[in-house]
mmCIF file of C-alpha atoms and ligand atoms in Angstrom:
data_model
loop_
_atom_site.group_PDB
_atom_site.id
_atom_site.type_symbol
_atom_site.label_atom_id
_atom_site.label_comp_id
_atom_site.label_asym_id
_atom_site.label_seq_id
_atom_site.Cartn_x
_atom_site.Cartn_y
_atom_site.Cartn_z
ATOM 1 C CA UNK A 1 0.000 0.000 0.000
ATOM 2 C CA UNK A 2 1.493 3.716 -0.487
ATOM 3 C CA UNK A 3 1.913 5.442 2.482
ATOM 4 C CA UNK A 4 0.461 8.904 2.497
ATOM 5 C CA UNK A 5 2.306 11.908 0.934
ATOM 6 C CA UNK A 6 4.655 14.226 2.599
ATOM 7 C CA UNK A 7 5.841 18.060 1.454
ATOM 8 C CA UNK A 8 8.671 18.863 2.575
ATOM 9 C CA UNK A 9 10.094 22.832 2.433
ATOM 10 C CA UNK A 10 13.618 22.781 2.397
ATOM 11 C CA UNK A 11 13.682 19.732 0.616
ATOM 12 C CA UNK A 12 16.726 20.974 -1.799
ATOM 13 C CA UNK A 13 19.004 21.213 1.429
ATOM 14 C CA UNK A 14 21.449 19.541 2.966
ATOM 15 C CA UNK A 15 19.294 17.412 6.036
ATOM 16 C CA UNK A 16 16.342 18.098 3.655
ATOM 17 C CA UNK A 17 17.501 16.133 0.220
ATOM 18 C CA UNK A 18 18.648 13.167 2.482
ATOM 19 C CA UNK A 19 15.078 13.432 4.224
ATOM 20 C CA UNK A 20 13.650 13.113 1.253
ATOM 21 C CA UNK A 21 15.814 10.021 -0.268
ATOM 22 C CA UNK A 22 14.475 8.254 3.121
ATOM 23 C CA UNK A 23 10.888 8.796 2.924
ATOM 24 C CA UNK A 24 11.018 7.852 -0.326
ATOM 25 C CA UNK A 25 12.746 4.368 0.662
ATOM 26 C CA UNK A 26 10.150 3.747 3.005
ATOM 27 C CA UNK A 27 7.261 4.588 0.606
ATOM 28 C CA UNK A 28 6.243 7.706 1.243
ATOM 29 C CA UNK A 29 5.286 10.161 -1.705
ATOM 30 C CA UNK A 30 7.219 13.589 -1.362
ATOM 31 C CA UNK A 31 7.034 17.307 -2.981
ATOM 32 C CA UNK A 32 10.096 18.986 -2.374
ATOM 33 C CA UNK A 33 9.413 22.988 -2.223
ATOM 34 C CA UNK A 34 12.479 24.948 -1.552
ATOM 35 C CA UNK A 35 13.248 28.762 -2.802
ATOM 36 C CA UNK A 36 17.096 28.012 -3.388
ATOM 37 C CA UNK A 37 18.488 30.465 -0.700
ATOM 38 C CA UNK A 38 21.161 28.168 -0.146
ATOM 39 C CA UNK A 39 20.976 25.196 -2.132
ATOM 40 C CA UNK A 40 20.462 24.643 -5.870
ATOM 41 C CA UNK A 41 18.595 22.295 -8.559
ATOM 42 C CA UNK A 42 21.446 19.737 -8.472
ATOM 43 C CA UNK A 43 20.158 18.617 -4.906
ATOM 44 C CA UNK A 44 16.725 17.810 -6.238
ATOM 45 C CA UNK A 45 18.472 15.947 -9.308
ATOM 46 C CA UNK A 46 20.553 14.165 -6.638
ATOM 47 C CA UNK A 47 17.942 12.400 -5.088
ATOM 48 C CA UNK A 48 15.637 11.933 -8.186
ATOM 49 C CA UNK A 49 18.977 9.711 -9.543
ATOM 50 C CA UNK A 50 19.505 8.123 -6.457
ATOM 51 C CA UNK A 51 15.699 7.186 -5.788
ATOM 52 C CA UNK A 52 14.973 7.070 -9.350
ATOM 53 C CA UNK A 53 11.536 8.736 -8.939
ATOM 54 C CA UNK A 54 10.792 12.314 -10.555
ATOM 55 C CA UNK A 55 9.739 13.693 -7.500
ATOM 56 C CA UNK A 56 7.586 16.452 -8.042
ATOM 57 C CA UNK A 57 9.403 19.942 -6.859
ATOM 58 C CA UNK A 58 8.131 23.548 -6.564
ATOM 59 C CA UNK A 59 10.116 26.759 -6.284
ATOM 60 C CA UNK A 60 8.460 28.807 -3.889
ATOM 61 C CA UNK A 61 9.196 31.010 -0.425
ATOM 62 C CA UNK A 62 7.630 30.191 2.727
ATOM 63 C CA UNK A 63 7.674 33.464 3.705
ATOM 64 C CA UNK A 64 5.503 34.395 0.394
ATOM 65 C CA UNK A 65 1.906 33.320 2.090
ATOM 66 C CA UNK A 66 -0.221 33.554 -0.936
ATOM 67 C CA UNK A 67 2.838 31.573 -3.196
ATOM 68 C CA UNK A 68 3.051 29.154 -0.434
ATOM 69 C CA UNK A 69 -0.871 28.448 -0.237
ATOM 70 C CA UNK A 70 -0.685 27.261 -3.789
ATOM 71 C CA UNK A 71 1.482 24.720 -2.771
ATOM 72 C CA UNK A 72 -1.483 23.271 -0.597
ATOM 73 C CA UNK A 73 -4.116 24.434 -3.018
ATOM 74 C CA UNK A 74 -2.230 21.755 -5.545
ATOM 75 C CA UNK A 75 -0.980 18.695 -3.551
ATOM 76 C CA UNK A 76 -2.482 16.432 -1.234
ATOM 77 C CA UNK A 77 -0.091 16.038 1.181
ATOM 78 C CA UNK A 78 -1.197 15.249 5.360
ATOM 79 C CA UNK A 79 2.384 15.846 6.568
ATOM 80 C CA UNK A 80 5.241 18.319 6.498
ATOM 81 C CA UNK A 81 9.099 18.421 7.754
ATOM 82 C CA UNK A 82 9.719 22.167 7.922
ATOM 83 C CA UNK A 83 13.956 22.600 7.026
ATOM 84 C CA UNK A 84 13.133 25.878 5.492
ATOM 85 C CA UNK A 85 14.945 28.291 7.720
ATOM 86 C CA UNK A 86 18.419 30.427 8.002
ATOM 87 C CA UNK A 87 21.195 28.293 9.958
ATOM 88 C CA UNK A 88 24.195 30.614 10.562
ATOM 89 C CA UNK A 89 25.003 31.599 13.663
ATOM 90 C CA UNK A 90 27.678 34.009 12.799
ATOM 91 C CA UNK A 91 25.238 35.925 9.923
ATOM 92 C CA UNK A 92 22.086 35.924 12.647
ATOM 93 C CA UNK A 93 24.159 37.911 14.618
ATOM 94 C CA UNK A 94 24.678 40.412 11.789
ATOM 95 C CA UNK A 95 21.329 40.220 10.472
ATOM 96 C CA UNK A 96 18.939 39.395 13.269
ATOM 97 C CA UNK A 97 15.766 40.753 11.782
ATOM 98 C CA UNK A 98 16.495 38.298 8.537
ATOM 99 C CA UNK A 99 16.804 35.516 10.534
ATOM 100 C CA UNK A 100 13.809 36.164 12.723
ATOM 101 C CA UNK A 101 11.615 36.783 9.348
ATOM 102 C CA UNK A 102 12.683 33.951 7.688
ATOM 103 C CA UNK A 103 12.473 30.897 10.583
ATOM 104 C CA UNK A 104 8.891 32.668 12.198
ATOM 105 C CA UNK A 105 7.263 33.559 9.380
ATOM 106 C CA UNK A 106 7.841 31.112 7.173
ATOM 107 C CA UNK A 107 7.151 28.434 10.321
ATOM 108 C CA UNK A 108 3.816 30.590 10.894
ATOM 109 C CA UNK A 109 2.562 30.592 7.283
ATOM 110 C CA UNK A 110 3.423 26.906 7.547
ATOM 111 C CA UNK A 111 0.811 26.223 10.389
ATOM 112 C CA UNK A 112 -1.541 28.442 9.090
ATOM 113 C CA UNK A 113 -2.084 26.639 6.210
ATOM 114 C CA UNK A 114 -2.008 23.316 7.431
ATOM 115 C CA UNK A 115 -4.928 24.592 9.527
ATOM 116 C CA UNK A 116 -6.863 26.161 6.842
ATOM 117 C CA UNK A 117 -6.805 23.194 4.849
ATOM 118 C CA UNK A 118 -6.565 20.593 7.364
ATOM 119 C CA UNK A 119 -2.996 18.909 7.265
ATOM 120 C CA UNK A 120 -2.210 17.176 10.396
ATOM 121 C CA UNK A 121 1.359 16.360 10.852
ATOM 122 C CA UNK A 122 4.211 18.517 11.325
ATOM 123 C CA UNK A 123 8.280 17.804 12.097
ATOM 124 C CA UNK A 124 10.365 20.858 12.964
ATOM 125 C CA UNK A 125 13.861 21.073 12.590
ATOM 126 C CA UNK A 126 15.111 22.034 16.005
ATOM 127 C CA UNK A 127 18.560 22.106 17.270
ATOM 128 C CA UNK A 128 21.108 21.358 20.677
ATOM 129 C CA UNK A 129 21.789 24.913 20.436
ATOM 130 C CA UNK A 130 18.490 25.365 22.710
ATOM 131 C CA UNK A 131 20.218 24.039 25.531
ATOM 132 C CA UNK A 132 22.801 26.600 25.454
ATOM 133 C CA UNK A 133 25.982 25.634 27.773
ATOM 134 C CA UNK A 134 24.279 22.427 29.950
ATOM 135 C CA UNK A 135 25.499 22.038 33.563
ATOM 136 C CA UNK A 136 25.188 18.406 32.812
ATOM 137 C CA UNK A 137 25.763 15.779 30.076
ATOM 138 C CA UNK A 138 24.562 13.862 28.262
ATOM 139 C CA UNK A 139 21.483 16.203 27.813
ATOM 140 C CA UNK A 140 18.189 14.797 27.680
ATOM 141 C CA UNK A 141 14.776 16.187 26.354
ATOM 142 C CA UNK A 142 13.904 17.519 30.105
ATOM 143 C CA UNK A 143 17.524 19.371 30.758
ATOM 144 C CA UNK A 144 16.338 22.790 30.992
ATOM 145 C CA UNK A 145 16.750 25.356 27.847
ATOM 146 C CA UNK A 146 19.185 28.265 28.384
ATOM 147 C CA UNK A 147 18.494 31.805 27.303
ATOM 148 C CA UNK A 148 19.682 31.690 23.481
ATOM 149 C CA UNK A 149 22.856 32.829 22.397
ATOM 150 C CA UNK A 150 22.347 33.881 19.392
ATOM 151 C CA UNK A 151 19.272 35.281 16.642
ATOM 152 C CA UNK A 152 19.334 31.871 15.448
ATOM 153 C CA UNK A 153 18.684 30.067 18.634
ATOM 154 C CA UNK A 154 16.139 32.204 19.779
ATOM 155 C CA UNK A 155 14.553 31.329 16.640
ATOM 156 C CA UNK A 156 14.524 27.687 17.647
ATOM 157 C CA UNK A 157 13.358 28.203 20.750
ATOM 158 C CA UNK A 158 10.748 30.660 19.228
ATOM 159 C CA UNK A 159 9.613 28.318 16.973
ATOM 160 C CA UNK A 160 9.426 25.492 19.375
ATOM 161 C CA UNK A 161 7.292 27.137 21.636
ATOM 162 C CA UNK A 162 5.389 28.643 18.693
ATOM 163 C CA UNK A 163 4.624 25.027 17.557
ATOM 164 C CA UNK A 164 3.819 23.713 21.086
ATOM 165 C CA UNK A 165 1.586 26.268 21.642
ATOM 166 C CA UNK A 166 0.269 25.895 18.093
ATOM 167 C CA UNK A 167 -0.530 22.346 18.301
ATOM 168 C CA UNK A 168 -2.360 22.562 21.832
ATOM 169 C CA UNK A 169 -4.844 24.943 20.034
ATOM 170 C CA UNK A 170 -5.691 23.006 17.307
ATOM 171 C CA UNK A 171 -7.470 20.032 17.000
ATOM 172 C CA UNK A 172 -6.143 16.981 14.834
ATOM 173 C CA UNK A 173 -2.808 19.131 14.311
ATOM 174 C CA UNK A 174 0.205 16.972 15.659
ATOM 175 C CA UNK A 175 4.198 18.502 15.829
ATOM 176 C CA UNK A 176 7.192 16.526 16.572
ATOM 177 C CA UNK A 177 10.339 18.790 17.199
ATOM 178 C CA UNK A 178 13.687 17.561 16.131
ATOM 179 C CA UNK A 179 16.722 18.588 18.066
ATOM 180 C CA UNK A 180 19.359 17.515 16.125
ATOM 181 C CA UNK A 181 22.793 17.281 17.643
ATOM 182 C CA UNK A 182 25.875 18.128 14.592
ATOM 183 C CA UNK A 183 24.511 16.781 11.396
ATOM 184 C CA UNK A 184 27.852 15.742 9.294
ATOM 185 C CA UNK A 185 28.638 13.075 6.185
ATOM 186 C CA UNK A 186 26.950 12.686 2.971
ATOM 187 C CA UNK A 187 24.810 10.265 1.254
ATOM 188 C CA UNK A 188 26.912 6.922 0.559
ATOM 189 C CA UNK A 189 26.274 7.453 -3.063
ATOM 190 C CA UNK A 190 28.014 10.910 -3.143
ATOM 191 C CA UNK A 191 25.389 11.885 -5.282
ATOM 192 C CA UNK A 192 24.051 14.806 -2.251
ATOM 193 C CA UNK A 193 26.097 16.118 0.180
ATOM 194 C CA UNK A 194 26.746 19.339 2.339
ATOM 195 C CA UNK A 195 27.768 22.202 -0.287
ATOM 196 C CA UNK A 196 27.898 25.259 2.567
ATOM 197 C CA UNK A 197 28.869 28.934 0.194
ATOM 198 C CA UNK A 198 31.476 30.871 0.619
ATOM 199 C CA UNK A 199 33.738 29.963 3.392
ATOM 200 C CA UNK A 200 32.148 27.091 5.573
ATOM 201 C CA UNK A 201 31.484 28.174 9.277
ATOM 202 C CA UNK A 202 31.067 24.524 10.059
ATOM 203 C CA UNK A 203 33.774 22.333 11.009
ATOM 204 C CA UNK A 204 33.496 19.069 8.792
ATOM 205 C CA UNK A 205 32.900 20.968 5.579
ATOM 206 C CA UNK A 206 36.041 23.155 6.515
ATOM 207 C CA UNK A 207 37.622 19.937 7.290
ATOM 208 C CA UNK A 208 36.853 18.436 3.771
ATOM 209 C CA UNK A 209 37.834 21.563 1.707
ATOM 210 C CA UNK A 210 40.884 22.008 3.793
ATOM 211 C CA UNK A 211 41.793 18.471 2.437
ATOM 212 C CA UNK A 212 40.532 19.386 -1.133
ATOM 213 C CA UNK A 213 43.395 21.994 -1.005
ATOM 214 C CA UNK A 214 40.760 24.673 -1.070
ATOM 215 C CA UNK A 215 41.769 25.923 2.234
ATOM 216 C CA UNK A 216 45.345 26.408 3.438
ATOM 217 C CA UNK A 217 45.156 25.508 7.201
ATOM 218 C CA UNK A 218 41.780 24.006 9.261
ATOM 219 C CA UNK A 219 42.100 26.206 12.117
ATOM 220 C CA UNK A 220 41.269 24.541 15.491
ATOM 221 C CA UNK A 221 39.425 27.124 18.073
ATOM 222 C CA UNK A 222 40.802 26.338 21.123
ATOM 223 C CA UNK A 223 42.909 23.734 22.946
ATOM 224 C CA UNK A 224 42.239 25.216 26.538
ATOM 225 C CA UNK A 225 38.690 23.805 26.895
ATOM 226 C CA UNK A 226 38.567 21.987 30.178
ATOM 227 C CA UNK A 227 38.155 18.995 27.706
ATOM 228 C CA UNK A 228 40.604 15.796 27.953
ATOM 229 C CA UNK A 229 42.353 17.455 25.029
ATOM 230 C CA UNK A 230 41.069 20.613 25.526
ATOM 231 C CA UNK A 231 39.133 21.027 22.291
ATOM 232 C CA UNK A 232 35.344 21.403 22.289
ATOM 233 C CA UNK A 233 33.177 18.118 22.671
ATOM 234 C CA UNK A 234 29.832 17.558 20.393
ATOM 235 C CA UNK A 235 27.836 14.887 19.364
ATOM 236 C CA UNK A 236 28.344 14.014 15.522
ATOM 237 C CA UNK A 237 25.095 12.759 14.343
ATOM 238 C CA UNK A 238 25.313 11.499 10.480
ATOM 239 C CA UNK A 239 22.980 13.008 8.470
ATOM 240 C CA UNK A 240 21.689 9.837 6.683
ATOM 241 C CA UNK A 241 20.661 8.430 10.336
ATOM 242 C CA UNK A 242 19.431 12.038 10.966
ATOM 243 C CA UNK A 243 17.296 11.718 7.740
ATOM 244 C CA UNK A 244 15.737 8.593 9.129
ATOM 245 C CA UNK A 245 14.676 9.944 12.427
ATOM 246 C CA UNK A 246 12.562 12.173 10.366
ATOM 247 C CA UNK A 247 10.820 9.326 8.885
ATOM 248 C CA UNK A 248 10.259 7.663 12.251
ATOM 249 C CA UNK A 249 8.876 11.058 13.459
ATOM 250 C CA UNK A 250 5.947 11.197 10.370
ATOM 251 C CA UNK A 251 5.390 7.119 11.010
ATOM 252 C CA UNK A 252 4.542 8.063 14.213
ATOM 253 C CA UNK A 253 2.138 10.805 13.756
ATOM 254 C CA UNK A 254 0.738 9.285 10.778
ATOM 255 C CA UNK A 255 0.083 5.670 12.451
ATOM 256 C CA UNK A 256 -1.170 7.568 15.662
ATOM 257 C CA UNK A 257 1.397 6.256 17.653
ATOM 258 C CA UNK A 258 2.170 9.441 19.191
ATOM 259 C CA UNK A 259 1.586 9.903 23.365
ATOM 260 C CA UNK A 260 1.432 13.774 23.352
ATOM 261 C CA UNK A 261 0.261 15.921 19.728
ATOM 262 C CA UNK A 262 3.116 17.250 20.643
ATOM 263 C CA UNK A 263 6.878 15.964 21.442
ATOM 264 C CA UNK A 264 10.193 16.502 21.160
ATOM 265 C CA UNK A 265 13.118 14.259 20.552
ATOM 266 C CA UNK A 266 17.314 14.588 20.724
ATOM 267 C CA UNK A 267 18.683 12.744 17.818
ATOM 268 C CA UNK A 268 22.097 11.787 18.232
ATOM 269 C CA UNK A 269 24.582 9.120 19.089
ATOM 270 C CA UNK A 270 24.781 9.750 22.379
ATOM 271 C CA UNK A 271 28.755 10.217 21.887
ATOM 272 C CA UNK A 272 31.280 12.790 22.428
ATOM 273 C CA UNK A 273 33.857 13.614 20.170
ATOM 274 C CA UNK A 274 36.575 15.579 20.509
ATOM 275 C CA UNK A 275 37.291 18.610 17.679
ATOM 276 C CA UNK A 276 41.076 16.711 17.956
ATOM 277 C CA UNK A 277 40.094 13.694 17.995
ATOM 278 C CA UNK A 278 37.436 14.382 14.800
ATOM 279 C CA UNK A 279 40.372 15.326 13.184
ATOM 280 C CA UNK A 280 42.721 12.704 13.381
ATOM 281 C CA UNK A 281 39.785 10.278 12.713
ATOM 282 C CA UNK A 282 39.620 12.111 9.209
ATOM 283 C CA UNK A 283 43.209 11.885 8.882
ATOM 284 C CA UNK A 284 43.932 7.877 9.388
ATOM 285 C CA UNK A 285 40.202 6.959 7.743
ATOM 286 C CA UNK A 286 40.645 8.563 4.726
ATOM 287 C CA UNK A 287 44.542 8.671 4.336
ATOM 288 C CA UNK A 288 44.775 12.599 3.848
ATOM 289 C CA UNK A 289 47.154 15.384 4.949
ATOM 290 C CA UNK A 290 45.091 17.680 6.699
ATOM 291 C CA UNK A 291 46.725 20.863 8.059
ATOM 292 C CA UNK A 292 45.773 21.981 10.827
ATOM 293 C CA UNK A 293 46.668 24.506 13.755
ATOM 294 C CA UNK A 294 45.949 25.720 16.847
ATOM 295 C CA UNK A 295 44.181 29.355 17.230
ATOM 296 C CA UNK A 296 42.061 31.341 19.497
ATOM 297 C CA UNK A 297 38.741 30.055 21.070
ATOM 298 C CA UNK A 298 35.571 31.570 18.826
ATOM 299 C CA UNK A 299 33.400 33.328 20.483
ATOM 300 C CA UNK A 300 30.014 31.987 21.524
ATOM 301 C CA UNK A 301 31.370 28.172 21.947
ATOM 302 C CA UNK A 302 29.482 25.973 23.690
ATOM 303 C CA UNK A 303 32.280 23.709 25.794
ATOM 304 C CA UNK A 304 30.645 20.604 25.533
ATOM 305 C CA UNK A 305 27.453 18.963 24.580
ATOM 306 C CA UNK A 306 26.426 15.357 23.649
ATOM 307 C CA UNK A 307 22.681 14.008 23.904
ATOM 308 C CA UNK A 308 21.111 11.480 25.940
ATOM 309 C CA UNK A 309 18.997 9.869 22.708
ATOM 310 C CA UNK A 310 17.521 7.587 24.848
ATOM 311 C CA UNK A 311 13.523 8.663 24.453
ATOM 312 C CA UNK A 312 13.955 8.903 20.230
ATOM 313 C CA UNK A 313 16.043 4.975 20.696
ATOM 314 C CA UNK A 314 12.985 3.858 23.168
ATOM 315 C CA UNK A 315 10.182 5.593 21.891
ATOM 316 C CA UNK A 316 10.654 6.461 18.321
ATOM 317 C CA UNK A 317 12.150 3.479 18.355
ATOM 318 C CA UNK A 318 15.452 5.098 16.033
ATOM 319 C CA UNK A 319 19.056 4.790 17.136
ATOM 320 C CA UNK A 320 22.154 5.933 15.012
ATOM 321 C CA UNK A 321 23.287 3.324 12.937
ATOM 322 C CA UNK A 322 26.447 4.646 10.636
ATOM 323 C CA UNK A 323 29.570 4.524 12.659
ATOM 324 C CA UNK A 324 32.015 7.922 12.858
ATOM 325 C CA UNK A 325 34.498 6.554 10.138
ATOM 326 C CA UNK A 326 32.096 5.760 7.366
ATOM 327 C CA UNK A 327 30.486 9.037 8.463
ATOM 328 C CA UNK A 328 34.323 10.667 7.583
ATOM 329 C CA UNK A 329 34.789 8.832 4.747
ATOM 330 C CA UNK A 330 31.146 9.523 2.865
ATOM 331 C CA UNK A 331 32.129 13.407 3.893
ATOM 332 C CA UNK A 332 35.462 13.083 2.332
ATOM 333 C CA UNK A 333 34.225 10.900 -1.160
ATOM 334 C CA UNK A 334 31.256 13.755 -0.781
ATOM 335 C CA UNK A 335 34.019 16.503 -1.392
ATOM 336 C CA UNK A 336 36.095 14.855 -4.249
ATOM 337 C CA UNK A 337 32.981 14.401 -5.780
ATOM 338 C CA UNK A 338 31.885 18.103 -6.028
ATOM 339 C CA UNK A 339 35.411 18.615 -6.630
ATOM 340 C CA UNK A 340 36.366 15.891 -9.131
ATOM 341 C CA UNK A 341 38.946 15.004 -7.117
ATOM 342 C CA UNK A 342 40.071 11.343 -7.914
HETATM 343 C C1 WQD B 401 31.852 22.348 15.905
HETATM 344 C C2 WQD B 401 33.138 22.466 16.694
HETATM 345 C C3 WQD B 401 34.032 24.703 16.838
HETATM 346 C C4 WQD B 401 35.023 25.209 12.617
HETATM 347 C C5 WQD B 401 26.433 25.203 15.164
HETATM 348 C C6 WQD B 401 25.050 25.549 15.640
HETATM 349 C C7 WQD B 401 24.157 24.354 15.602
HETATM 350 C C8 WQD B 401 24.136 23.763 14.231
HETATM 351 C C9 WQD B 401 25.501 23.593 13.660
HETATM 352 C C10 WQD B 401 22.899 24.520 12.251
HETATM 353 C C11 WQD B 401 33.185 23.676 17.611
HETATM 354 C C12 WQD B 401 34.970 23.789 16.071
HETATM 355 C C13 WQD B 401 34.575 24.694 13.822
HETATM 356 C C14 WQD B 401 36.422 25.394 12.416
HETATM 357 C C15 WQD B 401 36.813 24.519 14.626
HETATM 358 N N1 WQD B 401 23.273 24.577 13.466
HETATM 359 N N2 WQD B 401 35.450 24.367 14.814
HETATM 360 N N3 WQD B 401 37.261 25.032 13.439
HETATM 361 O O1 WQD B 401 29.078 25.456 16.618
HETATM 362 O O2 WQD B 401 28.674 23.077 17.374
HETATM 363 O O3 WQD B 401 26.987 24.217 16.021
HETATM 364 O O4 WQD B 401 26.315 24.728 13.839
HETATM 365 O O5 WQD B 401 23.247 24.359 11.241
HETATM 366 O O6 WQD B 401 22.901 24.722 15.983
HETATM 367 O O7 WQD B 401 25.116 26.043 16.959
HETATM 368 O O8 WQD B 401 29.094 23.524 14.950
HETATM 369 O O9 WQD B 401 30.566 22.751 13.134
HETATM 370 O O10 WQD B 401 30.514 25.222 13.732
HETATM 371 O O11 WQD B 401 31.591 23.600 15.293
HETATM 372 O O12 WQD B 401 37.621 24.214 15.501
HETATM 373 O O13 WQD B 401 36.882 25.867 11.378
HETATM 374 O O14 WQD B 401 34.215 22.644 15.760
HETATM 375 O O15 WQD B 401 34.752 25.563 17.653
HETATM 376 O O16 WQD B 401 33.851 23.304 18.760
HETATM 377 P P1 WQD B 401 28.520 24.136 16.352
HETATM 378 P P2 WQD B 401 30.443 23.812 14.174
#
């Protein structure tokens, strides 16, 4: 039987193509919507060649209300995986009023529609960055949320709250929030992969061009960390096993499986790693020279977090699968793919 149909905005992303490729494995019928702020066509062709389906795609803004309804005026989807927001922390800072247009509004016009014409399911793309620094690890779904450090994360917590509060007011809507540790790797096929512009702010893409001899030096902010090496600790969550929690989050809603209409979940491995000890797993797994040096802490740096994924393993009944070094190397063939590196 074909499982019901799912749109999802954003879909010509980064965590948003590999979403899609998912769903798709598991039956689901997708419409990718995306207005190409920071991606391009060659995602959407990606996963069409890896999935071989011509998944239907339409070029719109979610901020553009009366583009946006269109999309619901002509598709029949029930559910929706929101990944259509502004993810630099750096640029938020800069430009707070962007960020806080583009991740409300376009989460607002979102709901909106879904209750004007009746669409029931919902997954938000949160993030760890709502914890802020936690006196505790790992952190689990209950560790209280910090005061945001940034536009950005105030958007996620904005939009989380938006969303709970959403859901409790409308009948037969259902949300599932997302908080997704560090999303890294690519799609084994190489086919879709992170392509960040400009100068990546993130470390593994900075990594992988710094490899690619794009970049001269990866610079490593901060050994002083009272860390066991003194580098900052996250949890690297592979984006393909990300991808899948999002289809475990629409099973849920759309088999009524679902305690609460609305929930949240941490997805990721429930591991710390090291910003050295990333590193050097790049180095030996993929047999590169990677230079790399020391320099000053960057400001805003959260010491360390990893995530207690305990209620999405038990409950949502996901668990990372993909192991740190295959993670590394689908990053690295990821990058001498775009690059035609041999
Ligand atoms: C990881 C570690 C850096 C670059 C942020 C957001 C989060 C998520 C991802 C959405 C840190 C170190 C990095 C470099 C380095 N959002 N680093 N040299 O800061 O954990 O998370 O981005 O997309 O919500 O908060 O991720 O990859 O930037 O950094 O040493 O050139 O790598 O200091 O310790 P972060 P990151």
């Amino acid at each position: 039987m074909k499982k019901s149909c799912v749109l999802v905005c954003g879909g010509a992303g980064y965590i948003g193509s590999h979403t899609t490729v998912e769903l798709i494995n598991a039956g689901y019928d997708v419409v990718i919507a995306d207005n190409f702020s920071n991606s391009d066509m060659g995602a959407v062709e990606g996963v069409r060649k890896i999935t071989g389906v011509d998944i239907p795609f339409v070029e719109v803004d979610c901020c553009d209300l009366e583009a946006f309804r269109k999309v619901f005026e002509q598709y029949e989807f029930d559910s929706v995986i929101h990944f259509a927001a502004s993810k630099a922390v750096g640029e938020s800072v800069e430009k707070p009023m962007l960020y806080y247009r583009n991740n409300l509004l376009s989460l607002m016009n979102m709901i909106d529609l879904m209750r004007e014409f009746g669409r029931h399911n919902i997954v938000f793309s949160s993030s760890c960055t709502v914890y802020g620094e936690p006196d505790k690890q790992p952190v689990t779904e209950q560790t209280p949320r910090k005061p945001a450090t940034s536009p950005y994360g105030n958007t996620k917590q904005m939009s989380e709250d938006i969303l709970r509060d959403a859901v409790a007011a409308t009948e037969g809507l259902k949300g599932i929030a997302l908080r997704y540790f560090n999303p890294i790797g690519a799609h084994p096929s190489a086919l879709i992969g992170e392509l960040p512009r400009g100068v990546p702010q993130n470390l593994v893409p900075y990594i992988t061009q710094t490899a690619a001899g794009i970049r001269e030096c990866l610079s490593v902010f901060g050994d002083d960390y009272p860390t066991p090496d003194g580098s900052c600790i996250r949890d690297y969550i592979d984006v393909v096993d990300l991808a899948k929690a999002h289809v475990a989050a629409i099973g849920r809603m759309v088999e009524n499986r679902n305690d609460e209409n609305y929930e949240i979940f941490n997805v990721g491995t429930g591991r710390g790693v090291s910003v050295l000890e990333l590193v050097n797993r790049f180095r030996e797994v993929n047999g590169v020279e990677l230079p790399c040096k020391i320099a000053p802490r960057r400001e805003g740096d959260i010491i360390a977090i990893w995530a207690d994924p305990t209620r999405a393993n038990t409950v949502l009944g996901w668990k990372a699968g993909r192991t740190l070094d295959e993670t590394l190397a689908a990053a690295w063939a990821w990058e001498k793919h775009v690059r035609g590196i041999e």
